[in-house]
Amino acid sequence: MSSTPNLTRRSLLSLTGLGAASLLASCTTSRPLPADARLEGPVVPAAPSGRTPELDAMYGEVYDGGYVIPAVPYWRIPERFYRQQVIDPTGEAPGTVVVDTPNRFLYLVERGGTAMRYGVGIGRDGFAWGGAGVIQWRQKWPKWTPPDEMIARQPELEKYSVRNGGKPGGIDNPLGARALYIFKNGQDTLYRLHGSPEWNSIGKAVSSGCVRLMNQDIIDLYERVPTKAKIIVKQ
């Protein structure tokens, strides 16, 4: 599946959608100054390569629902996985969510021939789901209840089972800030689109089948997705 990753300062600024910009803190420098140097203001070290105010705002610290979501060091993530508007490569109707598993992209199709594209992490071999379904339910700071199959592999998760009430929402919850629940033929597939604090997992196949996004991106997607949107997961 092809895409056009035209990433401009104007398009990124228009897609922030998360409120006021918050610049990340700079590190101090330890290199000594020449003896005859005169300081006429604070020494400001160079920002990491690839860092911009627009991206600082997009992936900066977020206050949401009583929680503080840490800023993402996005300059350590391949640029293609940044949230950005692209020419729609899917051909699907506006409002459709398409997960391009091989390329690690999620598209939300827009009107006018464009799509919002997000970088994602996907399920590792043997844990992936594919096909068409519906985003039947959405939740902010969702509770996590691992399925019995997962508990059988990891018995220590029994304390978070349905029988024990699950794990409450929060920063350390595996579903992150938002979850979108995938149903097929009226039945819960047990697969989710959800947030994750593990920004370094974006672009990789590491999850137990669900599609994960950075928390800043899942919040943005949550606000854009239509009610009961169609979703297609391509393997």
Short mmCIF file of the C-alpha atoms (twelve columns), coordinates in Angstrom:
data_MODEL
# 
_entry.id   MODEL 
# 
loop_
_atom_site.group_PDB 
_atom_site.id 
_atom_site.type_symbol 
_atom_site.label_atom_id 
_atom_site.label_alt_id 
_atom_site.label_comp_id 
_atom_site.label_asym_id 
_atom_site.label_seq_id 
_atom_site.Cartn_x 
_atom_site.Cartn_y 
_atom_site.Cartn_z 
_atom_site.pdbx_PDB_model_num 
ATOM 1   C CA . MET A 1   0.000   0.000   0.000  1 
ATOM 2   C CA . SER A 2   1.557   3.299   -1.020 1 
ATOM 3   C CA . SER A 3   1.281   6.662   0.655  1 
ATOM 4   C CA . THR A 4   2.495   10.192  0.250  1 
ATOM 5   C CA . PRO A 5   4.191   11.298  3.479  1 
ATOM 6   C CA . ASN A 6   4.183   15.007  2.703  1 
ATOM 7   C CA . LEU A 7   5.061   16.343  6.124  1 
ATOM 8   C CA . THR A 8   4.934   20.140  6.289  1 
ATOM 9   C CA . ARG A 9   5.059   22.572  9.190  1 
ATOM 10  C CA . ARG A 10  1.635   23.906  8.238  1 
ATOM 11  C CA . SER A 11  -0.048  20.478  8.012  1 
ATOM 12  C CA . LEU A 12  1.448   19.318  11.305 1 
ATOM 13  C CA . LEU A 13  0.383   22.471  13.094 1 
ATOM 14  C CA . SER A 14  -3.176  22.048  11.839 1 
ATOM 15  C CA . LEU A 15  -3.327  18.466  13.090 1 
ATOM 16  C CA . THR A 16  -2.135  18.982  16.641 1 
ATOM 17  C CA . GLY A 17  -5.661  19.029  18.177 1 
ATOM 18  C CA . LEU A 18  -4.353  18.588  21.711 1 
ATOM 19  C CA . GLY A 19  -4.381  22.123  23.146 1 
ATOM 20  C CA . ALA A 20  -1.556  24.493  24.023 1 
ATOM 21  C CA . ALA A 21  1.989   23.691  22.936 1 
ATOM 22  C CA . SER A 22  4.449   22.616  25.601 1 
ATOM 23  C CA . LEU A 23  8.144   22.629  24.719 1 
ATOM 24  C CA . LEU A 24  10.261  19.800  26.108 1 
ATOM 25  C CA . ALA A 25  12.957  20.667  28.638 1 
ATOM 26  C CA . SER A 26  16.475  21.175  27.290 1 
ATOM 27  C CA . CYS A 27  19.635  19.579  28.681 1 
ATOM 28  C CA . THR A 28  22.474  21.651  30.060 1 
ATOM 29  C CA . THR A 29  25.871  21.683  28.421 1 
ATOM 30  C CA . SER A 30  29.071  20.694  30.215 1 
ATOM 31  C CA . ARG A 31  31.550  22.002  27.615 1 
ATOM 32  C CA . PRO A 32  33.681  24.778  29.184 1 
ATOM 33  C CA . LEU A 33  33.513  28.261  27.695 1 
ATOM 34  C CA . PRO A 34  36.641  30.097  26.511 1 
ATOM 35  C CA . ALA A 35  38.256  32.149  29.265 1 
ATOM 36  C CA . ASP A 36  37.557  35.425  27.487 1 
ATOM 37  C CA . ALA A 37  33.977  34.623  26.625 1 
ATOM 38  C CA . ARG A 38  31.337  36.996  27.950 1 
ATOM 39  C CA . LEU A 39  27.864  35.590  28.645 1 
ATOM 40  C CA . GLU A 40  25.155  37.961  27.565 1 
ATOM 41  C CA . GLY A 41  22.301  35.516  28.150 1 
ATOM 42  C CA . PRO A 42  21.591  31.864  29.024 1 
ATOM 43  C CA . VAL A 43  23.385  29.178  27.038 1 
ATOM 44  C CA . VAL A 44  20.730  27.272  25.066 1 
ATOM 45  C CA . PRO A 45  21.886  23.893  23.750 1 
ATOM 46  C CA . ALA A 46  20.848  22.750  20.306 1 
ATOM 47  C CA . ALA A 47  17.600  20.761  20.122 1 
ATOM 48  C CA . PRO A 48  17.771  17.134  18.978 1 
ATOM 49  C CA . SER A 49  17.882  16.767  15.225 1 
ATOM 50  C CA . GLY A 50  14.403  16.645  13.685 1 
ATOM 51  C CA . ARG A 51  12.687  18.446  16.550 1 
ATOM 52  C CA . THR A 52  10.237  21.273  15.745 1 
ATOM 53  C CA . PRO A 53  7.798   23.415  17.760 1 
ATOM 54  C CA . GLU A 54  4.875   21.895  15.849 1 
ATOM 55  C CA . LEU A 55  5.913   18.351  16.720 1 
ATOM 56  C CA . ASP A 56  6.696   19.400  20.291 1 
ATOM 57  C CA . ALA A 57  3.064   20.510  20.540 1 
ATOM 58  C CA . MET A 58  1.711   17.380  18.868 1 
ATOM 59  C CA . TYR A 59  3.638   14.959  21.064 1 
ATOM 60  C CA . GLY A 60  4.159   17.071  24.158 1 
ATOM 61  C CA . GLU A 61  2.933   16.441  27.689 1 
ATOM 62  C CA . VAL A 62  -0.865  16.168  27.911 1 
ATOM 63  C CA . TYR A 63  -3.204  16.629  30.884 1 
ATOM 64  C CA . ASP A 64  -6.249  14.442  30.345 1 
ATOM 65  C CA . GLY A 65  -8.899  13.046  32.662 1 
ATOM 66  C CA . GLY A 66  -6.849  13.766  35.757 1 
ATOM 67  C CA . TYR A 67  -3.746  12.048  34.371 1 
ATOM 68  C CA . VAL A 68  -0.489  13.446  33.021 1 
ATOM 69  C CA . ILE A 69  0.613   11.781  29.786 1 
ATOM 70  C CA . PRO A 70  4.378   12.206  29.361 1 
ATOM 71  C CA . ALA A 71  5.824   13.840  26.275 1 
ATOM 72  C CA . VAL A 72  7.070   11.500  23.549 1 
ATOM 73  C CA . PRO A 73  10.695  11.828  22.330 1 
ATOM 74  C CA . TYR A 74  9.381   11.678  18.792 1 
ATOM 75  C CA . TRP A 75  12.778  12.453  17.253 1 
ATOM 76  C CA . ARG A 76  13.728  8.890   18.207 1 
ATOM 77  C CA . ILE A 77  10.873  7.495   16.081 1 
ATOM 78  C CA . PRO A 78  11.046  7.211   12.270 1 
ATOM 79  C CA . GLU A 79  9.394   10.275  10.740 1 
ATOM 80  C CA . ARG A 80  6.983   8.189   8.657  1 
ATOM 81  C CA . PHE A 81  5.187   7.143   11.858 1 
ATOM 82  C CA . TYR A 82  4.276   10.695  12.892 1 
ATOM 83  C CA . ARG A 83  0.609   11.624  12.670 1 
ATOM 84  C CA . GLN A 84  0.058   13.330  9.325  1 
ATOM 85  C CA . GLN A 85  -2.493  13.979  6.605  1 
ATOM 86  C CA . VAL A 86  -1.766  12.148  3.345  1 
ATOM 87  C CA . ILE A 87  -3.429  11.389  0.026  1 
ATOM 88  C CA . ASP A 88  -5.793  8.479   0.716  1 
ATOM 89  C CA . PRO A 89  -4.272  5.238   -0.596 1 
ATOM 90  C CA . THR A 90  -7.144  2.961   0.503  1 
ATOM 91  C CA . GLY A 91  -10.060 3.791   -1.802 1 
ATOM 92  C CA . GLU A 92  -12.465 3.265   1.106  1 
ATOM 93  C CA . ALA A 93  -15.423 5.467   2.031  1 
ATOM 94  C CA . PRO A 94  -14.868 8.486   4.316  1 
ATOM 95  C CA . GLY A 95  -15.023 7.516   7.975  1 
ATOM 96  C CA . THR A 96  -13.495 4.071   7.405  1 
ATOM 97  C CA . VAL A 97  -10.527 2.974   9.495  1 
ATOM 98  C CA . VAL A 98  -7.943  0.907   7.627  1 
ATOM 99  C CA . VAL A 99  -5.014  -0.794  9.341  1 
ATOM 100 C CA . ASP A 100 -2.163  -1.541  6.947  1 
ATOM 101 C CA . THR A 101 -0.441  -4.201  9.021  1 
ATOM 102 C CA . PRO A 102 2.611   -4.831  6.787  1 
ATOM 103 C CA . ASN A 103 3.521   -1.132  6.692  1 
ATOM 104 C CA . ARG A 104 2.502   -0.385  10.320 1 
ATOM 105 C CA . PHE A 105 0.055   2.378   9.404  1 
ATOM 106 C CA . LEU A 106 -3.515  3.165   10.424 1 
ATOM 107 C CA . TYR A 107 -5.599  5.377   8.126  1 
ATOM 108 C CA . LEU A 108 -8.791  7.245   8.915  1 
ATOM 109 C CA . VAL A 109 -10.283 8.077   5.523  1 
ATOM 110 C CA . GLU A 110 -11.447 11.676  5.108  1 
ATOM 111 C CA . ARG A 111 -13.567 13.472  2.543  1 
ATOM 112 C CA . GLY A 112 -11.826 15.036  -0.418 1 
ATOM 113 C CA . GLY A 113 -9.355  12.259  -1.122 1 
ATOM 114 C CA . THR A 114 -7.208  12.535  1.995  1 
ATOM 115 C CA . ALA A 115 -6.660  10.391  5.080  1 
ATOM 116 C CA . MET A 116 -5.193  10.910  8.516  1 
ATOM 117 C CA . ARG A 117 -2.317  8.468   8.949  1 
ATOM 118 C CA . TYR A 118 -0.900  7.203   12.241 1 
ATOM 119 C CA . GLY A 119 2.021   4.927   13.018 1 
ATOM 120 C CA . VAL A 120 1.051   1.770   14.913 1 
ATOM 121 C CA . GLY A 121 2.450   -1.265  16.642 1 
ATOM 122 C CA . ILE A 122 0.795   -4.567  15.777 1 
ATOM 123 C CA . GLY A 123 0.371   -8.107  17.064 1 
ATOM 124 C CA . ARG A 124 3.324   -10.450 16.879 1 
ATOM 125 C CA . ASP A 125 3.172   -13.638 14.805 1 
ATOM 126 C CA . GLY A 126 0.322   -15.880 15.890 1 
ATOM 127 C CA . PHE A 127 -1.578  -13.099 17.645 1 
ATOM 128 C CA . ALA A 128 -2.778  -10.941 14.753 1 
ATOM 129 C CA . TRP A 129 -6.366  -10.444 13.635 1 
ATOM 130 C CA . GLY A 130 -7.488  -9.483  10.151 1 
ATOM 131 C CA . GLY A 131 -10.730 -8.786  8.335  1 
ATOM 132 C CA . ALA A 132 -13.568 -6.289  8.447  1 
ATOM 133 C CA . GLY A 133 -15.573 -5.228  11.450 1 
ATOM 134 C CA . VAL A 134 -17.106 -2.293  13.284 1 
ATOM 135 C CA . ILE A 135 -15.785 -0.067  16.049 1 
ATOM 136 C CA . GLN A 136 -18.754 -0.824  18.248 1 
ATOM 137 C CA . TRP A 137 -17.660 0.844   21.465 1 
ATOM 138 C CA . ARG A 138 -15.197 3.507   22.607 1 
ATOM 139 C CA . GLN A 139 -13.833 4.240   26.039 1 
ATOM 140 C CA . LYS A 140 -11.689 6.900   27.719 1 
ATOM 141 C CA . TRP A 141 -9.113  5.567   30.189 1 
ATOM 142 C CA . PRO A 142 -10.528 2.062   29.836 1 
ATOM 143 C CA . LYS A 143 -10.421 -0.799  32.260 1 
ATOM 144 C CA . TRP A 144 -8.262  -3.721  31.096 1 
ATOM 145 C CA . THR A 145 -9.518  -7.291  31.430 1 
ATOM 146 C CA . PRO A 146 -7.123  -9.792  29.814 1 
ATOM 147 C CA . PRO A 147 -8.907  -12.717 28.129 1 
ATOM 148 C CA . ASP A 148 -8.696  -16.196 29.623 1 
ATOM 149 C CA . GLU A 149 -6.344  -17.297 26.815 1 
ATOM 150 C CA . MET A 150 -3.833  -14.650 27.879 1 
ATOM 151 C CA . ILE A 151 -4.222  -15.531 31.541 1 
ATOM 152 C CA . ALA A 152 -3.517  -19.183 30.699 1 
ATOM 153 C CA . ARG A 153 -0.177  -18.083 29.215 1 
ATOM 154 C CA . GLN A 154 0.519   -15.582 32.003 1 
ATOM 155 C CA . PRO A 155 -1.147  -16.790 35.237 1 
ATOM 156 C CA . GLU A 156 0.068   -13.695 37.109 1 
ATOM 157 C CA . LEU A 157 -2.600  -11.723 35.208 1 
ATOM 158 C CA . GLU A 158 -5.424  -13.573 36.959 1 
ATOM 159 C CA . LYS A 159 -5.755  -10.661 39.389 1 
ATOM 160 C CA . TYR A 160 -6.945  -8.533  36.441 1 
ATOM 161 C CA . SER A 161 -9.443  -11.069 35.093 1 
ATOM 162 C CA . VAL A 162 -13.129 -10.329 34.545 1 
ATOM 163 C CA . ARG A 163 -13.807 -12.352 37.686 1 
ATOM 164 C CA . ASN A 164 -11.596 -9.993  39.697 1 
ATOM 165 C CA . GLY A 165 -12.877 -6.771  38.183 1 
ATOM 166 C CA . GLY A 166 -10.069 -6.011  35.738 1 
ATOM 167 C CA . LYS A 167 -7.325  -3.403  35.980 1 
ATOM 168 C CA . PRO A 168 -8.594  0.174   36.430 1 
ATOM 169 C CA . GLY A 169 -7.749  2.813   33.846 1 
ATOM 170 C CA . GLY A 170 -4.610  4.866   34.323 1 
ATOM 171 C CA . ILE A 171 -1.160  5.663   33.030 1 
ATOM 172 C CA . ASP A 172 0.114   2.132   33.700 1 
ATOM 173 C CA . ASN A 173 -2.921  0.436   32.124 1 
ATOM 174 C CA . PRO A 174 -1.975  -1.531  28.959 1 
ATOM 175 C CA . LEU A 175 -4.867  0.071   27.014 1 
ATOM 176 C CA . GLY A 176 -3.567  3.587   27.588 1 
ATOM 177 C CA . ALA A 177 -5.665  6.741   27.342 1 
ATOM 178 C CA . ARG A 178 -8.328  5.437   24.939 1 
ATOM 179 C CA . ALA A 179 -9.599  2.164   23.503 1 
ATOM 180 C CA . LEU A 180 -11.720 1.455   20.430 1 
ATOM 181 C CA . TYR A 181 -13.345 -1.988  20.533 1 
ATOM 182 C CA . ILE A 182 -13.605 -4.070  17.345 1 
ATOM 183 C CA . PHE A 183 -16.730 -6.177  16.828 1 
ATOM 184 C CA . LYS A 184 -17.619 -8.504  13.957 1 
ATOM 185 C CA . ASN A 185 -21.135 -9.805  13.282 1 
ATOM 186 C CA . GLY A 186 -22.223 -8.378  16.617 1 
ATOM 187 C CA . GLN A 187 -19.555 -10.232 18.593 1 
ATOM 188 C CA . ASP A 188 -16.552 -8.786  20.400 1 
ATOM 189 C CA . THR A 189 -13.369 -9.898  18.622 1 
ATOM 190 C CA . LEU A 190 -11.343 -9.069  21.773 1 
ATOM 191 C CA . TYR A 191 -9.085  -6.918  19.575 1 
ATOM 192 C CA . ARG A 192 -8.685  -3.208  20.236 1 
ATOM 193 C CA . LEU A 193 -7.189  -0.037  18.900 1 
ATOM 194 C CA . HIS A 194 -5.635  1.501   21.994 1 
ATOM 195 C CA . GLY A 195 -3.055  3.841   23.407 1 
ATOM 196 C CA . SER A 196 0.304   2.882   24.822 1 
ATOM 197 C CA . PRO A 197 3.089   4.691   26.712 1 
ATOM 198 C CA . GLU A 198 5.589   2.429   24.923 1 
ATOM 199 C CA . TRP A 199 6.367   4.822   22.077 1 
ATOM 200 C CA . ASN A 200 9.350   2.697   21.052 1 
ATOM 201 C CA . SER A 201 6.996   -0.150  20.084 1 
ATOM 202 C CA . ILE A 202 5.460   1.874   17.233 1 
ATOM 203 C CA . GLY A 203 6.362   0.299   13.912 1 
ATOM 204 C CA . LYS A 204 7.008   -3.091  15.512 1 
ATOM 205 C CA . ALA A 205 5.141   -6.374  15.982 1 
ATOM 206 C CA . VAL A 206 5.151   -6.856  19.744 1 
ATOM 207 C CA . SER A 207 1.588   -6.829  21.100 1 
ATOM 208 C CA . SER A 208 -0.795  -9.672  21.868 1 
ATOM 209 C CA . GLY A 209 -2.855  -8.924  18.794 1 
ATOM 210 C CA . CYS A 210 -4.188  -5.428  19.411 1 
ATOM 211 C CA . VAL A 211 -3.212  -2.347  17.416 1 
ATOM 212 C CA . ARG A 212 -1.434  0.205   19.569 1 
ATOM 213 C CA . LEU A 213 -0.822  3.908   19.004 1 
ATOM 214 C CA . MET A 214 1.016   6.547   20.995 1 
ATOM 215 C CA . ASN A 215 -1.334  7.984   23.626 1 
ATOM 216 C CA . GLN A 216 -1.292  11.399  21.949 1 
ATOM 217 C CA . ASP A 217 -2.359  9.773   18.675 1 
ATOM 218 C CA . ILE A 218 -5.120  7.561   20.084 1 
ATOM 219 C CA . ILE A 219 -6.661  10.645  21.731 1 
ATOM 220 C CA . ASP A 220 -6.637  12.396  18.356 1 
ATOM 221 C CA . LEU A 221 -8.086  9.352   16.568 1 
ATOM 222 C CA . TYR A 222 -10.777 8.913   19.248 1 
ATOM 223 C CA . GLU A 223 -12.063 12.428  18.579 1 
ATOM 224 C CA . ARG A 224 -12.168 11.920  14.811 1 
ATOM 225 C CA . VAL A 225 -13.652 8.419   14.386 1 
ATOM 226 C CA . PRO A 226 -17.382 8.359   13.547 1 
ATOM 227 C CA . THR A 227 -19.788 6.355   15.669 1 
ATOM 228 C CA . LYS A 228 -19.699 2.652   14.713 1 
ATOM 229 C CA . ALA A 229 -17.110 3.234   12.023 1 
ATOM 230 C CA . LYS A 230 -16.206 0.429   9.653  1 
ATOM 231 C CA . ILE A 231 -12.724 -0.968  10.224 1 
ATOM 232 C CA . ILE A 232 -10.613 -3.076  7.877  1 
ATOM 233 C CA . VAL A 233 -7.440  -4.773  9.112  1 
ATOM 234 C CA . LYS A 234 -5.219  -5.906  6.251  1 
ATOM 235 C CA . GLN A 235 -2.596  -8.560  6.920  1 
# 
